[in-house]
Coordinates of C-alpha atoms in Angstrom, one line a residue:
X255 CA -84.7 -37.5 -47.6
X256 CA -82.7 -35.7 -45.0
X257 CA -86.0 -34.7 -42.7
X258 CA -87.1 -38.5 -43.0
X259 CA -83.6 -39.7 -42.1
X260 CA -83.6 -37.3 -39.0
X261 CA -87.3 -38.5 -38.5
X262 CA -86.9 -41.8 -38.4
X263 CA -83.5 -41.5 -36.2
X264 CA -85.9 -39.5 -33.8
X265 CA -88.1 -42.3 -33.9
X266 CA -85.3 -45.0 -33.0
X267 CA -84.1 -43.0 -30.2
X268 CA -87.7 -42.2 -29.0
X269 CA -88.4 -45.8 -29.0
X270 CA -85.0 -46.8 -26.9
X271 CA -85.8 -44.0 -24.7
X272 CA -89.1 -45.5 -23.8
X273 CA -87.6 -49.1 -23.4
X274 CA -85.2 -47.8 -20.9
X275 CA -87.8 -45.9 -19.1
X276 CA -90.1 -49.6 -19.6
X277 CA -87.5 -51.3 -17.0
X278 CA -87.1 -48.3 -14.6
X279 CA -90.7 -47.6 -14.0
X280 CA -91.5 -51.1 -12.2
X281 CA -89.1 -49.7 -9.5
X282 CA -91.1 -46.6 -8.8
X283 CA -93.6 -47.0 -6.6
X284 CA -97.3 -44.8 -6.7
X285 CA -99.4 -44.0 -3.7
X286 CA -102.9 -43.6 -4.9
X287 CA -105.1 -41.9 -2.3
X288 CA -108.9 -42.0 -3.1
X289 CA -112.3 -41.5 -1.2
X290 CA -114.8 -44.1 -0.8
X291 CA -118.4 -43.6 -0.1
X292 CA -120.4 -46.5 1.8
X293 CA -123.7 -46.0 2.7
X294 CA -124.9 -46.9 6.5
X295 CA -120.9 -46.5 7.2
X296 CA -120.8 -47.0 11.2
X297 CA -119.6 -43.5 12.5
X298 CA -116.5 -45.4 14.2
X299 CA -115.5 -46.2 10.4
X300 CA -116.0 -42.5 9.3
X301 CA -112.8 -41.5 8.2
X302 CA -110.9 -44.6 8.7
X303 CA -108.4 -46.0 6.0
X304 CA -108.3 -48.9 4.0
X305 CA -105.0 -50.2 1.7
X306 CA -105.1 -52.4 -1.4
X307 CA -102.1 -54.4 -2.6
X308 CA -102.5 -56.3 -5.9
X309 CA -100.8 -58.5 -8.0
X310 CA -97.4 -59.2 -6.5
X311 CA -96.6 -61.6 -9.3
X312 CA -93.5 -62.8 -7.3
X313 CA -91.6 -65.3 -9.8
X314 CA -92.0 -63.1 -12.9
X315 CA -88.7 -62.9 -14.6
X316 CA -86.5 -60.0 -14.0
X317 CA -89.4 -59.1 -11.5
X318 CA -89.8 -56.3 -9.2
X319 CA -90.0 -58.0 -5.5
X320 CA -88.4 -55.4 -3.7
X321 CA -91.2 -52.9 -4.9
X322 CA -93.5 -54.9 -3.7
X323 CA -91.7 -55.1 -0.2
X324 CA -91.8 -51.1 -0.5
X325 CA -95.3 -51.0 -0.7
X326 CA -95.9 -53.1 2.3
X327 CA -93.6 -50.5 4.2
X328 CA -96.0 -47.4 2.8
X329 CA -99.0 -49.5 4.4
X330 CA -97.3 -50.0 7.3
X331 CA -96.5 -46.1 7.7
X332 CA -100.0 -45.3 6.8
X333 CA -101.8 -47.7 9.3
X334 CA -105.1 -48.2 7.7
X335 CA -107.2 -50.1 9.8
X336 CA -107.0 -53.1 7.4
X337 CA -105.4 -54.3 3.9
X338 CA -107.1 -56.0 1.0
X339 CA -104.7 -58.0 -1.1
X340 CA -106.6 -58.6 -4.3
X341 CA -104.6 -61.5 -5.4
X342 CA -101.8 -62.9 -7.8
X343 CA -99.1 -63.6 -5.1
X344 CA -97.1 -65.8 -7.3
X345 CA -96.5 -65.8 -10.8
X346 CA -94.8 -69.0 -12.2
X347 CA -95.1 -72.4 -10.3
X348 CA -93.2 -74.7 -12.0
X349 CA -91.3 -76.6 -11.5
X350 CA -91.3 -76.3 -8.0
X351 CA -93.6 -73.3 -6.2
X352 CA -91.9 -73.3 -2.5
X353 CA -89.2 -70.2 -3.5
X354 CA -92.0 -68.3 -4.9
X355 CA -94.7 -69.0 -2.0
X356 CA -92.0 -68.6 0.9
X357 CA -90.8 -65.0 -1.1
X358 CA -94.3 -63.7 -1.2
X359 CA -95.4 -65.0 2.4
X360 CA -92.7 -63.1 3.6
X361 CA -93.3 -59.9 1.8
X362 CA -96.9 -59.6 3.2
X363 CA -95.8 -61.3 6.7
X364 CA -95.0 -57.7 8.2
X365 CA -98.4 -56.4 7.8
X366 CA -99.7 -58.6 10.5
X367 CA -96.6 -58.3 12.2
X368 CA -97.6 -54.6 12.7
X369 CA -100.7 -55.2 13.9
X370 CA -102.9 -54.7 10.5
X371 CA -105.9 -57.0 9.8
X372 CA -105.0 -58.2 6.3
X373 CA -107.4 -60.3 4.4
X374 CA -107.0 -61.7 0.5
X375 CA -108.5 -63.4 -2.0
X376 CA -106.4 -65.8 -4.7
X377 CA -106.0 -64.8 -8.3
X378 CA -105.6 -66.7 -11.4
X379 CA -101.9 -67.1 -11.3
X380 CA -102.2 -68.5 -7.6
X381 CA -104.0 -71.3 -9.5
X382 CA -101.5 -71.5 -11.7
X383 CA -103.1 -70.4 -14.8
X384 CA -101.5 -68.0 -17.1
X385 CA -104.8 -68.1 -19.3
X386 CA -108.5 -69.0 -19.1
X387 CA -107.9 -72.3 -20.7
X388 CA -105.5 -73.7 -18.3
X389 CA -106.2 -76.2 -16.0
X390 CA -106.6 -75.0 -12.6
X391 CA -104.4 -75.7 -9.9
X392 CA -106.5 -76.6 -6.8
X393 CA -103.4 -77.9 -4.8
X394 CA -101.2 -74.9 -5.5
X395 CA -103.8 -72.5 -4.3
X396 CA -104.5 -74.5 -1.4
X397 CA -100.9 -74.9 -0.4
X398 CA -100.3 -70.8 -0.9
X399 CA -103.6 -70.4 0.9
X400 CA -102.3 -72.3 4.2
X401 CA -98.9 -70.8 3.9
X402 CA -100.9 -67.3 4.1
X403 CA -102.9 -68.3 7.0
X404 CA -100.0 -69.4 8.8
X405 CA -98.8 -66.5 8.5
X406 CA -101.8 -64.2 10.0
X407 CA -103.4 -63.7 6.7
X408 CA -106.9 -64.3 6.3
X409 CA -107.5 -65.9 2.5
X410 CA -111.2 -65.7 1.9
X411 CA -113.1 -68.1 -0.2
X412 CA -116.5 -66.9 -1.4
X413 CA -117.3 -65.6 1.8
X414 CA -117.9 -62.6 4.0
X415 CA -116.2 -61.5 7.3
X416 CA -116.9 -58.9 9.9
X417 CA -113.9 -56.5 10.2
X418 CA -114.0 -54.7 13.3
X419 CA -112.1 -51.5 15.2
X420 CA -110.1 -52.4 18.5
X421 CA -112.5 -49.5 20.2
X422 CA -115.8 -50.2 18.6
X423 CA -118.0 -53.6 18.0
X424 CA -119.5 -52.0 15.0
X425 CA -118.5 -54.3 11.8
X426 CA -117.8 -53.5 8.7
X427 CA -118.5 -56.2 6.1
X428 CA -116.1 -57.6 3.4
X429 CA -117.5 -60.0 1.0
X430 CA -114.6 -61.9 -0.9
X431 CA -115.0 -63.7 -4.2
X432 CA -112.8 -66.4 -5.6
X433 CA -110.8 -66.6 -8.8
X434 CA -112.9 -65.9 -11.7
X435 CA -110.2 -67.9 -14.2
X436 CA -110.3 -71.1 -12.1
X437 CA -114.2 -70.7 -12.0
X438 CA -114.3 -70.5 -8.3
X439 CA -116.1 -67.3 -8.2
X440 CA -119.5 -67.7 -6.4
X441 CA -120.8 -63.7 -5.5
X442 CA -124.1 -65.0 -3.8
X443 CA -122.3 -67.2 -1.6
X444 CA -119.7 -64.1 -0.6
X445 CA -122.6 -62.4 0.0
X446 CA -124.8 -64.8 2.0
X447 CA -125.1 -63.6 5.7
X448 CA -124.6 -59.9 5.1
X449 CA -127.9 -58.0 6.6
X450 CA -129.6 -56.0 3.8
X451 CA -128.4 -52.3 3.8
X452 CA -125.1 -53.2 5.8
X453 CA -121.8 -51.3 5.0
X454 CA -119.8 -53.4 2.7
X455 CA -116.8 -53.7 0.8
X456 CA -116.4 -56.4 -1.6
X457 CA -112.8 -57.8 -2.4
X458 CA -111.9 -59.9 -5.9
X459 CA -108.9 -60.4 -8.2
X460 CA -110.5 -60.1 -12.0
X461 CA -112.4 -57.1 -12.3
X462 CA -114.9 -59.1 -14.3
X463 CA -116.3 -60.5 -11.5
X464 CA -117.8 -56.8 -10.3
X465 CA -120.6 -57.3 -13.1
X466 CA -122.1 -60.3 -11.0
X467 CA -123.0 -58.3 -7.6
X468 CA -126.2 -57.3 -7.4
X469 CA -127.4 -53.6 -7.5
X470 CA -126.4 -51.9 -4.2
X471 CA -124.4 -54.6 -2.7
X472 CA -120.9 -53.2 -3.2
X473 CA -120.4 -49.6 -2.7
X474 CA -116.8 -49.7 -2.7
X475 CA -115.5 -53.2 -4.6
X476 CA -111.9 -53.5 -5.1
X477 CA -110.0 -55.6 -7.7
X478 CA -106.3 -55.9 -9.3
X479 CA -105.5 -58.3 -12.4
X480 CA -105.2 -55.9 -15.2
X481 CA -101.7 -54.5 -14.0
X482 CA -103.4 -51.1 -15.6
X483 CA -102.7 -52.4 -19.2
X484 CA -99.0 -52.1 -18.0
X485 CA -98.0 -50.3 -21.4
X486 CA -100.5 -47.0 -22.0
X487 CA -100.9 -44.0 -23.6
X488 CA -100.4 -41.0 -21.0
X489 CA -103.5 -39.9 -19.9
X490 CA -105.6 -42.6 -21.8
X491 CA -105.5 -45.3 -19.3
X492 CA -108.4 -47.3 -21.4
X493 CA -105.8 -47.4 -24.4
X494 CA -103.3 -49.5 -23.1
X495 CA -101.4 -53.1 -24.4
X496 CA -104.0 -55.2 -22.2
X497 CA -106.8 -53.8 -24.1
X498 CA -105.7 -55.7 -27.2
X499 CA -104.4 -58.5 -26.0
X500 CA -107.3 -59.3 -23.4
X501 CA -110.4 -61.0 -23.9
X502 CA -112.0 -59.8 -20.7
X503 CA -113.8 -56.8 -20.3
X504 CA -110.9 -54.8 -19.2
X505 CA -111.0 -51.8 -16.6
X506 CA -107.7 -51.1 -16.9
X507 CA -107.0 -48.8 -13.6
X508 CA -108.9 -46.7 -11.1
X509 CA -112.6 -46.2 -10.9
X510 CA -114.5 -47.9 -13.4
X511 CA -117.2 -45.9 -14.7
X512 CA -120.4 -46.7 -16.2
X513 CA -119.7 -50.5 -14.9
X514 CA -121.6 -52.7 -13.0
X515 CA -125.4 -52.5 -11.6
X516 CA -126.4 -49.4 -9.7
X517 CA -125.2 -48.4 -6.4
X518 CA -122.0 -50.3 -6.9
X519 CA -118.3 -48.7 -7.7
X520 CA -115.4 -50.8 -8.7
X521 CA -111.6 -49.7 -8.2
X522 CA -109.0 -51.2 -9.9
X523 CA -105.3 -51.1 -8.8
X524 CA -102.6 -51.5 -11.0
X525 CA -100.7 -53.7 -9.0
X526 CA -97.5 -54.5 -8.3
X527 CA -95.8 -56.6 -10.4
X528 CA -96.1 -57.5 -14.3
X529 CA -96.9 -60.1 -17.0
X530 CA -95.0 -61.7 -19.7
X531 CA -92.6 -59.1 -19.8
X532 CA -91.0 -57.1 -16.9
X533 CA -92.0 -53.7 -18.4
X534 CA -94.2 -50.7 -17.2
X535 CA -94.7 -47.7 -19.3
X536 CA -96.7 -44.9 -18.2
X537 CA -98.2 -47.3 -15.5
X538 CA -96.3 -47.4 -12.3
X539 CA -96.8 -50.0 -9.2
X540 CA -99.4 -49.1 -7.1
X541 CA -100.4 -49.1 -3.6
X542 CA -104.0 -47.6 -2.8
X543 CA -105.4 -46.0 0.5
X544 CA -109.0 -45.3 0.7
X545 CA -110.4 -43.4 2.9
X546 CA -113.9 -44.1 4.2
X547 CA -117.0 -41.9 4.3
X548 CA -120.7 -42.3 5.1
X549 CA -123.1 -41.2 2.2

């Protein structure tokens, strides 16, 4: 009986420590540095850095907007050639989305003010969707897009653009896809106009969209949405809380191995903010820096 008592007490104590840490970890920012191979990469782009920020979730109760601000500061210090933001700027839009939109824009605007070209797509929460069955709030999404573009953020909707360096005309293409949950994702339209074999990066919110890219069209693709599972077993990122509550084909974080078409490679950022409960356990907020290399 004594052993059982101490075992139960120990279990309660461990759960208590995890709960406390779960409230602390959302404010611990992780800088993840990765190498990305892009075939036919122009010489001028060799060794250049691309930053990724995702899932600010501004408006989440007991959220962590200051972590998002520190993420932006980290990117500014790094001075990448471009920053890609993979959606979910806001979390709750009711009853009045103005404060959330204004705060989200104020967080990312310093990237543009620092002279860093910044590109973005919208996520499901930017359409007011906390579930797949919710009605997409296209007016909300349009309002957020207008405010972001007014701040200098390039918001892309199923389209491509040429990213360029100040000292070179050689382009690196960016193919960006809109929200999957809002049924606004159109990969073929996003890729239209990109010449075959051109160096390309793909940007999306939901990792499920990655499966739609044809072979060799997305040698580097970046997404968010999953929050890394938010609570997970250390060393086993695929065994997370998200695995048991999401019906998506979820890849919680990092490089998604064995997923998508040949020649394509997806990286899933764990994001900054949270969903449902303001807790992260063994899954800290993340800013990602990719160093580009040719094949």
